[in-house]
Coordinates of C-alpha atoms (C1' of nucleotides) in Angstrom, one line a residue:
Chain K
M24 CA 138.6 119.8 132.2
S25 CA 140.4 116.6 131.7
G26 CA 143.7 115.9 130.0
D27 CA 144.4 113.8 127.0
P28 CA 145.5 110.6 128.8
S29 CA 142.4 110.7 130.9
D30 CA 140.2 111.1 127.9
Q31 CA 141.8 108.0 126.3
A32 CA 141.1 106.0 129.4
R33 CA 137.5 107.1 129.2
S34 CA 137.1 106.1 125.7
T35 CA 138.7 102.7 126.1
A36 CA 136.5 102.1 129.2
V37 CA 133.4 103.1 127.3
K38 CA 134.4 100.8 124.5
Q39 CA 134.9 97.8 126.7
L40 CA 131.6 98.5 128.5
K41 CA 129.8 98.6 125.3
A42 CA 131.4 95.3 124.2
L43 CA 130.3 93.9 127.5
G44 CA 126.7 94.7 126.5
L45 CA 125.9 98.1 127.8
S46 CA 124.3 100.8 125.7
T47 CA 126.4 103.8 124.7
Y48 CA 124.6 106.1 127.1
A49 CA 124.9 103.6 130.0
A50 CA 128.6 103.1 129.3
R51 CA 129.3 106.8 129.2
T52 CA 127.2 107.4 132.2
F53 CA 129.0 104.7 134.2
V54 CA 132.4 106.0 133.3
A55 CA 131.4 109.5 134.3
L56 CA 130.0 108.2 137.5
V57 CA 133.2 106.4 138.3
S58 CA 135.3 109.5 137.8
L59 CA 132.8 111.5 139.8
G60 CA 132.2 109.0 142.5
E61 CA 128.7 110.2 142.9
G62 CA 126.4 112.7 141.3
T63 CA 123.0 113.8 140.1
A64 CA 121.6 113.4 136.6
R65 CA 122.7 116.9 135.8
D66 CA 126.2 116.3 136.8
L67 CA 126.4 113.1 134.8
S68 CA 124.8 114.7 131.8
E69 CA 127.6 117.2 131.7
V70 CA 130.5 114.9 132.3
A71 CA 129.3 112.0 130.3
D72 CA 128.0 114.1 127.4
V73 CA 124.6 112.3 127.6
P74 CA 121.4 114.2 127.1
R75 CA 120.1 115.1 130.5
T76 CA 116.7 113.5 129.9
R77 CA 118.4 110.2 129.0
V78 CA 120.6 109.9 132.0
Y79 CA 117.7 108.3 133.9
D80 CA 117.3 105.5 131.5
A81 CA 121.1 104.9 131.4
A82 CA 121.3 105.0 135.2
G83 CA 118.3 102.6 135.4
E84 CA 120.0 100.2 133.1
L85 CA 123.1 100.4 135.2
H86 CA 121.1 99.9 138.4
N87 CA 119.5 96.8 136.9
R88 CA 122.9 95.4 136.1
G89 CA 123.9 96.1 139.7
L90 CA 126.7 98.6 138.7
V91 CA 125.0 101.6 140.2
D92 CA 123.1 102.3 143.4
V93 CA 120.4 105.0 143.7
K94 CA 119.6 107.5 146.4
Q95 CA 115.9 108.3 146.5
S96 CA 116.2 112.0 147.1
S97 CA 115.4 115.0 145.0
P98 CA 117.3 115.3 142.9
Q99 CA 118.2 111.7 143.1
R100 CA 121.8 110.8 143.2
Y101 CA 123.8 107.9 141.8
W102 CA 126.7 106.0 143.1
A103 CA 129.0 103.7 141.2
I104 CA 130.5 100.5 142.6
S105 CA 134.2 100.3 143.0
T106 CA 136.3 99.3 140.0
E107 CA 137.3 96.1 141.8
T108 CA 133.7 95.2 142.5
A109 CA 132.9 96.0 138.9
G110 CA 135.6 93.7 137.7
R111 CA 134.4 90.8 140.0
H112 CA 130.9 91.5 138.9
F113 CA 131.6 91.2 135.2
E114 CA 133.8 88.1 135.7
Q115 CA 131.0 86.4 137.6
E116 CA 128.4 87.3 135.0
Y117 CA 130.7 86.0 132.3
D118 CA 131.7 82.8 134.0
H119 CA 128.0 82.1 134.3
R120 CA 127.4 82.8 130.6
V121 CA 130.2 80.5 129.5
T122 CA 129.1 77.7 131.7
V123 CA 125.6 77.8 130.4
L124 CA 126.8 78.0 126.9
T125 CA 129.2 75.1 127.1
D126 CA 126.6 73.0 128.9
A127 CA 124.1 73.6 126.1
L128 CA 126.7 73.0 123.4
D129 CA 127.8 69.8 124.9
Q130 CA 124.3 68.5 124.6
L131 CA 124.4 69.1 120.9
V132 CA 127.8 67.8 119.9
P133 CA 127.4 64.5 118.0
A134 CA 129.1 61.4 119.2
N135 CA 131.7 61.0 116.5
R136 CA 133.7 64.0 115.6
S137 CA 135.4 62.4 112.6
T138 CA 139.0 61.5 112.9
E139 CA 139.7 61.1 109.2
Q140 CA 139.4 64.1 106.9
Q141 CA 140.0 64.8 103.2
G142 CA 141.1 68.4 102.8
V143 CA 142.8 71.0 104.9
W144 CA 141.2 73.7 107.1
T145 CA 142.4 77.3 107.3
V146 CA 142.8 79.3 110.4
T147 CA 143.5 83.0 110.7
G148 CA 144.9 85.1 113.5
R149 CA 147.8 84.5 115.7
D150 CA 145.8 83.8 118.8
T151 CA 143.5 81.5 117.0
V152 CA 146.3 79.5 115.5
T153 CA 147.9 79.2 118.9
E154 CA 144.6 77.7 120.1
R155 CA 144.7 75.0 117.5
V156 CA 148.3 74.3 118.2
V157 CA 147.5 73.9 121.9
D158 CA 144.6 71.6 121.1
F159 CA 146.8 69.5 118.9
I160 CA 149.7 69.3 121.3
S161 CA 147.3 68.5 124.2
S162 CA 145.8 65.6 122.3
A163 CA 149.1 63.9 121.6
D164 CA 149.5 60.3 122.7
D165 CA 152.8 59.4 121.3
E166 CA 155.0 61.9 119.5
I167 CA 155.2 65.6 118.7
V168 CA 157.4 67.1 116.1
Y169 CA 157.4 70.9 116.3
M170 CA 159.2 73.8 114.7
T171 CA 158.4 77.4 115.6
A172 CA 159.5 80.9 115.0
E173 CA 160.8 82.4 118.2
E174 CA 158.2 85.1 118.5
L175 CA 155.4 82.6 118.4
L176 CA 156.6 80.5 121.3
T177 CA 154.3 81.7 124.0
D178 CA 154.4 80.6 127.6
E179 CA 151.2 78.8 127.0
I180 CA 152.8 76.6 124.3
A181 CA 155.9 75.9 126.4
E182 CA 153.8 74.9 129.3
C183 CA 151.6 72.7 127.2
L184 CA 154.7 70.9 125.8
S185 CA 156.0 70.5 129.2
T186 CA 152.7 68.9 130.3
V187 CA 152.5 66.3 127.6
S188 CA 156.2 65.6 127.9
D189 CA 155.6 64.6 131.5
R190 CA 152.9 62.4 130.2
G191 CA 155.4 60.4 128.3
V192 CA 155.0 61.8 124.8
S193 CA 158.3 62.1 122.9
I194 CA 159.0 65.5 121.6
R195 CA 161.2 66.4 118.7
L196 CA 162.1 70.0 118.1
A197 CA 163.6 71.4 115.0
E198 CA 166.7 73.5 115.3
M199 CA 165.7 77.0 115.9
S200 CA 167.2 80.2 117.2
Q201 CA 169.5 79.9 120.2
S202 CA 167.1 81.5 122.6
V203 CA 164.2 79.3 121.7
E204 CA 166.3 76.2 122.2
A205 CA 167.6 77.4 125.5
R206 CA 164.1 78.2 126.7
L207 CA 162.7 74.9 125.7
E208 CA 165.7 73.0 127.1
Q209 CA 164.7 74.3 130.4
D210 CA 160.9 73.7 130.2
V211 CA 161.0 70.4 128.3
P212 CA 164.3 68.7 129.2
D213 CA 163.3 65.5 127.5
A214 CA 162.8 67.0 124.1
K215 CA 165.2 65.9 121.4
L216 CA 166.5 68.4 118.9
F217 CA 167.1 67.8 115.2
E218 CA 168.5 69.7 112.3
S219 CA 166.0 71.9 110.5
L220 CA 165.2 71.5 106.9
W221 CA 165.4 75.1 106.2
N222 CA 167.3 78.0 107.5
W223 CA 164.4 78.7 109.8
S224 CA 165.2 82.2 110.9
E225 CA 165.3 83.6 107.4
T226 CA 162.0 82.3 106.1
P227 CA 158.6 83.9 106.9
A228 CA 157.5 80.5 108.1
G229 CA 155.6 80.4 111.4
R230 CA 155.3 76.9 112.6
L231 CA 155.3 73.3 111.6
L232 CA 153.6 70.7 113.8
M233 CA 153.0 67.0 113.5
V234 CA 151.3 65.0 116.2
D235 CA 151.3 61.2 116.3
Q236 CA 152.0 61.2 112.6
N237 CA 148.3 61.9 112.3
K238 CA 147.6 65.6 112.7
T239 CA 149.6 68.3 111.1
L240 CA 149.5 72.1 111.1
V241 CA 151.7 74.6 109.2
S242 CA 151.5 78.3 109.4
V243 CA 153.1 81.3 107.8
L244 CA 153.4 84.9 108.9
V245 CA 151.5 87.1 106.5
D246 CA 151.2 90.8 105.8
G247 CA 153.0 92.8 108.5
N248 CA 154.7 94.4 105.5
G249 CA 152.0 95.8 103.2
E250 CA 149.3 96.6 105.8
H251 CA 148.7 100.0 107.3
P252 CA 147.7 99.2 110.9
P253 CA 149.9 96.6 112.5
E254 CA 147.2 94.1 112.9
P255 CA 147.6 91.1 115.2
R256 CA 145.9 89.0 112.5
D257 CA 149.2 88.2 110.9
E258 CA 149.4 84.5 110.9
T259 CA 147.6 82.0 108.7
A260 CA 147.6 78.3 109.2
I261 CA 146.3 75.2 107.5
W262 CA 145.8 71.9 109.2
G263 CA 144.5 68.4 108.5
V264 CA 144.0 65.2 110.3
G265 CA 143.9 61.5 109.3
Q266 CA 146.4 59.0 108.0
T267 CA 145.4 59.6 104.4
N268 CA 145.2 63.3 104.7
S269 CA 147.3 64.9 102.0
L270 CA 148.9 67.5 104.2
V271 CA 149.6 64.8 106.8
V272 CA 151.2 62.6 104.2
V273 CA 153.4 65.3 102.9
L274 CA 154.7 66.5 106.2
K275 CA 155.1 63.0 107.5
T276 CA 157.4 62.0 104.6
L277 CA 159.2 65.3 105.0
F278 CA 159.8 64.9 108.6
T279 CA 160.6 61.2 108.4
W280 CA 163.3 61.8 105.8
Q281 CA 164.6 64.7 107.8
L282 CA 164.7 62.9 111.1
D283 CA 166.4 59.8 109.5
N284 CA 169.0 61.9 107.9
N285 CA 169.6 63.6 111.1
R286 CA 170.0 60.4 112.9
D287 CA 172.9 59.6 110.7
S288 CA 174.5 62.8 111.8
Q289 CA 174.3 64.3 108.3
D290 CA 173.8 67.9 107.9
V291 CA 171.4 68.6 105.1
R292 CA 171.8 71.7 103.0
Chain Y
M30 CA 115.0 65.5 113.5
S31 CA 115.7 66.8 116.9
G32 CA 113.6 66.5 120.0
D33 CA 112.4 69.1 122.4
P34 CA 115.3 69.0 124.9
S35 CA 117.7 69.4 122.1
D36 CA 115.8 72.4 120.8
Q37 CA 116.0 74.0 124.2
A38 CA 119.7 73.5 124.4
R39 CA 120.0 75.1 121.0
S40 CA 118.0 78.2 121.9
T41 CA 119.9 78.8 125.1
A42 CA 123.2 78.3 123.3
V43 CA 122.1 80.9 120.7
K44 CA 121.0 83.2 123.5
Q45 CA 124.3 83.1 125.2
L46 CA 126.3 83.5 122.0
K47 CA 124.3 86.6 121.1
A48 CA 124.9 88.0 124.6
L49 CA 128.6 87.3 124.0
G50 CA 128.4 89.6 121.0
L51 CA 127.6 87.4 118.0
S52 CA 124.9 88.3 115.5
T53 CA 121.8 86.1 115.5
Y54 CA 122.8 84.5 112.2
A55 CA 126.3 83.8 113.4
A56 CA 125.0 82.4 116.7
R57 CA 122.5 80.1 114.9
T58 CA 125.1 79.0 112.4
F59 CA 127.6 78.2 115.1
V60 CA 125.2 76.1 117.0
A61 CA 124.2 74.3 113.9
L62 CA 127.8 73.7 113.1
V63 CA 128.5 72.3 116.5
S64 CA 125.7 69.8 116.2
L65 CA 126.8 68.9 112.7
G66 CA 130.5 68.9 113.4
E67 CA 131.1 70.0 109.9
G68 CA 129.1 71.1 106.9
T69 CA 128.5 73.2 103.8
A70 CA 126.6 76.4 103.6
R71 CA 123.6 74.6 102.4
D72 CA 123.7 72.1 105.3
L73 CA 124.0 74.9 107.7
S74 CA 121.3 76.9 106.1
E75 CA 118.8 74.1 106.6
V76 CA 119.8 73.2 110.2
A77 CA 120.4 76.7 111.4
D78 CA 117.4 78.2 109.7
V79 CA 119.5 80.9 108.2
P80 CA 119.0 82.1 104.6
R81 CA 121.6 80.2 102.6
T82 CA 123.1 83.4 101.1
R83 CA 123.7 84.8 104.5
V84 CA 125.5 81.7 105.9
Y85 CA 128.7 82.9 104.2
D86 CA 128.6 86.2 106.2
A87 CA 127.8 84.4 109.4
A88 CA 130.6 81.9 108.8
G89 CA 132.9 84.7 108.0
E90 CA 132.1 86.4 111.2
L91 CA 132.7 83.2 113.1
H92 CA 136.0 82.6 111.3
N93 CA 137.2 86.1 112.2
R94 CA 136.3 85.4 115.8
G95 CA 138.3 82.2 115.6
L96 CA 135.4 79.9 116.3
V97 CA 135.2 78.3 112.9
D98 CA 137.8 77.1 110.4
V99 CA 137.2 77.0 106.6
K100 CA 138.0 74.5 104.0
Q101 CA 138.7 76.1 100.6
S102 CA 137.0 73.6 98.5
S103 CA 133.9 73.9 96.4
P104 CA 131.5 73.9 98.0
Q105 CA 133.5 75.2 100.9
R106 CA 133.1 73.5 104.1
Y107 CA 133.1 74.8 107.7
W108 CA 134.3 73.2 110.9
A109 CA 133.5 74.3 114.4
I110 CA 136.0 74.3 117.2
S111 CA 135.3 72.0 120.2
T112 CA 133.1 73.2 123.0
E113 CA 136.0 73.1 125.4
T114 CA 138.1 75.2 123.1
A115 CA 135.2 77.6 122.6
G116 CA 134.8 77.9 126.3
R117 CA 138.5 78.7 126.8
H118 CA 138.4 81.1 123.9
F119 CA 135.6 83.2 125.3
E120 CA 137.1 83.1 128.8
Q121 CA 140.3 84.5 127.4
E122 CA 138.6 87.2 125.4
Y123 CA 136.6 88.1 128.4
D124 CA 139.5 88.2 130.8
H125 CA 141.3 90.5 128.5
R126 CA 138.2 92.8 128.3
V127 CA 137.8 93.0 132.0
T128 CA 141.5 93.7 132.5
V129 CA 141.5 96.5 130.0
L130 CA 138.3 97.9 131.5
T131 CA 139.5 97.9 135.1
D132 CA 142.8 99.4 134.1
A133 CA 141.1 102.3 132.4
L134 CA 138.6 102.8 135.2
D135 CA 141.3 102.9 137.8
Q136 CA 142.9 105.8 136.0
L137 CA 139.7 107.7 136.3
V138 CA 138.7 107.0 139.9
P139 CA 139.2 110.2 142.0
A140 CA 141.5 110.2 145.0
N141 CA 138.8 110.5 147.7
R142 CA 135.8 108.3 147.6
S143 CA 134.0 110.1 150.3
T144 CA 133.7 108.3 153.6
E145 CA 130.9 110.4 155.0
Q146 CA 127.5 110.5 153.3
Q147 CA 124.1 111.9 154.0
G148 CA 121.4 109.7 152.7
V149 CA 120.9 106.0 152.0
W150 CA 121.5 104.2 148.8
T151 CA 119.3 101.4 147.4
V152 CA 120.4 98.2 145.8
T153 CA 118.2 95.7 144.1
G154 CA 118.8 92.0 143.3
R155 CA 120.0 89.3 145.5
D156 CA 123.4 88.9 143.8
T157 CA 124.0 92.6 143.8
V158 CA 123.1 92.9 147.5
T159 CA 125.5 90.1 148.2
E160 CA 128.2 92.0 146.4
R161 CA 127.7 95.0 148.6
V162 CA 127.7 92.8 151.7
V163 CA 130.9 91.2 150.7
D164 CA 132.4 94.6 150.0
F165 CA 131.4 95.8 153.4
I166 CA 132.6 92.8 155.3
S167 CA 135.9 92.8 153.5
S168 CA 136.5 96.4 154.4
A169 CA 136.1 95.8 158.1
D170 CA 138.9 96.9 160.5
D171 CA 137.4 96.3 163.9
E172 CA 134.0 94.8 164.3
I173 CA 131.1 93.2 162.4
V174 CA 127.6 92.7 163.5
Y175 CA 125.6 90.6 161.1
M176 CA 122.2 89.0 161.0
T177 CA 121.0 87.0 158.0
A178 CA 118.2 84.8 156.7
E179 CA 119.4 81.3 156.2
E180 CA 118.9 81.2 152.5
L181 CA 121.0 84.3 152.0
L182 CA 124.1 82.8 153.7
T183 CA 126.1 81.8 150.7
D184 CA 129.5 80.1 150.7
E185 CA 130.9 83.4 149.5
I186 CA 129.8 85.2 152.6
A187 CA 130.8 82.5 155.0
E188 CA 134.3 82.5 153.4
C189 CA 134.5 86.2 153.5
L190 CA 133.6 86.3 157.2
S191 CA 136.1 83.6 157.9
T192 CA 138.8 85.7 156.2
V193 CA 138.3 88.9 158.1
S194 CA 137.9 86.9 161.3
D195 CA 141.4 85.6 160.8
R196 CA 142.5 89.1 160.3
G197 CA 141.4 89.9 163.9
V198 CA 138.1 91.5 163.3
S199 CA 135.6 90.7 166.0
I200 CA 132.3 89.2 164.7
R201 CA 129.0 89.2 166.4
L202 CA 126.2 87.2 164.9
A203 CA 122.6 87.5 165.8
E204 CA 120.7 84.4 166.8
M205 CA 119.4 82.8 163.7
S206 CA 118.2 79.4 162.7
Q207 CA 120.0 76.4 164.1
S208 CA 121.5 75.4 160.8
V209 CA 122.9 78.8 160.1
E210 CA 124.5 79.0 163.5
A211 CA 126.0 75.5 163.2
R212 CA 127.4 76.4 159.8
L213 CA 129.0 79.6 160.9
E214 CA 130.3 78.0 164.1
Q215 CA 132.4 75.8 162.0
D216 CA 133.7 78.5 159.5
V217 CA 134.1 81.3 161.9
P218 CA 134.8 79.8 165.4
D219 CA 135.6 83.2 166.9
A220 CA 132.2 84.7 166.2
K221 CA 130.2 85.6 169.3
L222 CA 126.4 85.0 169.2
F223 CA 123.9 87.3 170.7
E224 CA 120.1 87.2 171.1
S225 CA 118.2 88.6 168.2
L226 CA 115.9 91.6 168.5
W227 CA 113.2 90.0 166.4
N228 CA 112.0 86.5 165.9
W229 CA 114.1 86.4 162.9
S230 CA 112.8 83.4 161.1
E231 CA 109.3 84.8 160.9
T232 CA 109.9 88.2 159.4
P233 CA 110.5 88.7 155.7
A234 CA 113.7 90.5 156.7
G235 CA 116.8 89.6 154.8
R236 CA 119.9 90.9 156.5
L237 CA 121.2 93.5 158.9
L238 CA 124.9 94.4 158.8
M239 CA 127.0 96.9 160.6
V240 CA 130.7 97.3 160.1
D241 CA 133.0 99.2 162.4
Q242 CA 129.9 101.1 163.7
N243 CA 130.4 103.1 160.5
K244 CA 128.7 101.3 157.6
T245 CA 125.3 99.7 157.7
L246 CA 123.1 97.7 155.3
V247 CA 119.7 96.4 155.8
S248 CA 117.7 94.3 153.3
V249 CA 114.3 92.8 152.9
L250 CA 113.0 90.0 150.7
V251 CA 110.4 91.4 148.4
D252 CA 107.8 90.0 146.0
G253 CA 108.4 86.3 145.5
N254 CA 104.7 86.2 146.5
G255 CA 102.8 88.3 144.0
E256 CA 105.0 88.0 141.0
H257 CA 104.4 85.6 138.1
P258 CA 107.9 84.5 137.2
P259 CA 110.0 83.6 140.3
E260 CA 112.5 86.3 139.6
P261 CA 115.9 86.3 141.3
R262 CA 115.5 90.0 141.8
D263 CA 113.8 89.4 145.1
E264 CA 115.9 91.3 147.6
T265 CA 116.1 95.1 148.1
A266 CA 118.6 96.7 150.4
I267 CA 119.5 100.2 151.6
W268 CA 122.9 101.2 153.0
G269 CA 124.8 104.2 154.2
V270 CA 128.2 105.0 155.6
G271 CA 129.5 107.6 158.0
Q272 CA 129.3 108.4 161.7
T273 CA 126.5 110.9 161.1
N274 CA 124.6 108.9 158.6
S275 CA 121.0 108.4 159.7
L276 CA 120.8 104.8 159.0
V277 CA 124.1 104.1 160.7
V278 CA 122.9 106.1 163.7
V279 CA 119.7 104.1 164.0
L280 CA 121.2 100.7 163.6
K281 CA 124.1 101.6 165.9
T282 CA 121.8 102.5 168.8
L283 CA 119.7 99.5 168.1
F284 CA 122.5 97.1 168.1
T285 CA 124.3 98.7 171.0
W286 CA 121.2 98.5 173.1
Q287 CA 120.7 95.0 172.0
L288 CA 124.2 93.9 172.6
D289 CA 124.3 95.5 176.0
N290 CA 121.1 93.9 177.1
N291 CA 122.4 90.6 175.9
R292 CA 125.6 91.1 177.8
D293 CA 123.5 91.2 181.0
S294 CA 122.0 87.9 179.9
Q295 CA 118.5 89.4 179.5
D296 CA 116.2 87.9 177.0
V297 CA 114.4 90.6 175.2
R298 CA 110.9 90.1 173.9
Chain B
dC15 C1' 101.3 131.0 144.1
dA16 C1' 105.0 131.6 140.7
dG17 C1' 109.0 130.2 138.8
dC18 C1' 112.3 126.9 138.6
dT19 C1' 114.2 122.1 138.3
dA20 C1' 113.7 117.3 138.0
dT21 C1' 111.7 113.4 135.9
dT22 C1' 109.1 111.0 132.6
dC23 C1' 107.1 110.1 128.2
dA24 C1' 106.5 110.2 123.3
dC25 C1' 108.5 110.8 119.0
dT26 C1' 111.9 111.3 115.1
dC27 C1' 116.0 110.1 112.8
dA28 C1' 119.9 107.3 111.8
dC29 C1' 122.0 103.2 111.6
dT30 C1' 122.6 98.4 112.1
dT31 C1' 120.9 93.9 111.0
dA32 C1' 117.8 90.6 109.1
dA33 C1' 116.0 89.0 104.9
dT34 C1' 115.3 88.6 99.7
dC35 C1' 116.7 88.9 95.1
dA36 C1' 119.4 88.9 91.0
dC37 C1' 123.4 87.5 88.9
dA38 C1' 128.0 85.5 88.0
dA39 C1' 130.9 81.6 88.6
dT40 C1' 131.6 77.0 89.3
dA41 C1' 130.7 72.2 89.3
dC42 C1' 128.1 68.2 87.7
dT43 C1' 125.4 65.3 84.3
dT44 C1' 124.2 63.3 80.3
Chain T
dA12 C1' 130.6 69.7 75.1
dA13 C1' 126.4 71.7 76.2
dG14 C1' 122.9 72.2 79.5
dT15 C1' 121.5 72.2 84.2
dA16 C1' 122.0 72.6 89.0
dT17 C1' 124.4 74.5 92.7
dT18 C1' 127.6 77.8 94.9
dG19 C1' 129.1 82.2 96.1
dT20 C1' 128.8 87.5 95.8
dG21 C1' 126.8 91.7 95.6
dA22 C1' 123.0 94.9 95.7
dT23 C1' 118.5 96.1 97.6
dT24 C1' 114.7 96.3 100.7
dA25 C1' 112.5 95.9 105.2
dA26 C1' 112.5 95.8 110.0
dG27 C1' 114.1 96.7 114.4
dT28 C1' 117.1 99.0 117.7
dG29 C1' 119.2 102.8 119.8
dA30 C1' 120.6 107.7 119.8
dG31 C1' 119.0 112.1 120.2
dT32 C1' 115.2 115.9 120.9
dG33 C1' 111.3 118.1 122.7
dA34 C1' 107.0 118.4 125.2
dA35 C1' 104.4 117.4 129.3
dT36 C1' 104.1 116.3 134.2
dA37 C1' 105.5 116.4 138.9
dG38 C1' 108.0 118.3 142.6
dC39 C1' 110.5 121.7 145.0
dT40 C1' 111.9 126.7 146.5
dG41 C1' 111.1 131.0 147.8

DNA sequence: CAGCTATTCACTCACTTAATCACAATACTT
DNA sequence: AAGTATTGTGATTAAGTGAGTGAATAGCTG
């Protein structure tokens, strides 16, 4: 009845709907109803592959959620809202959730989130690491030293650097690939380049970041070689904050030495 | 240790986190970690009221989601991201979900979503009815006739009316309460007022809407009197589309008669 | 009225998740 | 250095949720 690409669309739609909190039956029923436009319990049962006797529950759930309208005839018919409306609907619901959540959490957060720590924290996952990097960069008052692999320089990061640069924070970027440099030159004209410690492009290193000589983060790209599915969870980072933090101390000396050497126009290694 | 308001904040936060897809343990652990800022499994177990041996799983789940970073010490310590970051994090995740969903659904939607229907569909819930109203108004090509109870005139609706008015759609508003009229006069200066059929403010009626003499919706405010919790699900609407649709036909004649009478400056009833 | 269909309800089964326990590994104390 | 306390991991049990099935009721059609 339906081809392969259509089936795939179905299953991803069902997956997302379930993740959005619908039951399997409700998700399948909704997808069927969208592709049918309108239909009876029997129709839906066939297309959605949901037991006929359970379509009513599923449709009820959908009606409660406001995704489906009901016609009180016999047999009763169901009608699905448009995809755009569905999108808006979920967005609204979600915004509300997040607002309520952050409000509640803000009431709980203690006054002093310590600014001096002993050890280092680990973060996993490319997107998550990016989040930390953005947090760090955004919090900069004075100076940022940053080295990054090309593939990890997202628009988000570039934009973030540009913002703090406008705020007057001095930015030092390690020598990286041509394209990265060119890109940043455009977005962050005030950034100063310096010679990299390593041959950056040949290491599996991800990023090095130091903010205000006070917060540091270093990441590496892991697996990607020995793993079966090409997971996006392919970056691992450690970070630490505080003047006495060991990671901070190490990177600070490293960078200081590096930057000083560079200032004397000496090419190191 | 913590007062009543704080406890309430905790429980709502936990509720939202669970709705966002976390397990109860993970949700409780995260909330505890936010109010602690940082802590060991033991600390969390006490504050979160989660069995100590399960805190590790919960923290793992949170770490995978990118909400918590881990310190590899002994005992290992956990650190929660800031509430703002958490908010951004969920927003991003959600935007992605909705995008994927709508893309998939758009592939499934059939070419012809019929424009001619027999019966009437029912919708429940104030927000959901508003969604339909917005859909209808947005789709207007020619003319809108609208009557609404004051409390139901949200900013969203006013804005929507204003948009289509700019597009050249003629808008006729029934006589309503002073404040509603004043408000719309400002947002939608081109709208023409006409005398209402009923003494609008004294009926439990919600809204009447006719778009292009082709789509109609009528809603009433239900319960709100006999129900124990003041539920927001207090509006029920029916709608139908098509020239031959019975509801459309009825409302069309009603409005036409009404508007014609009004044009002759006759006050009806 | 008879036969069919639609709808609801009650129940089973399977699976996820909460909760406890037992044990191994590690750190701390004297 | 040995003993004790604490941390982390895994296995196990219990409870709850949701998928799936069938029977019973209500409603329609001819």
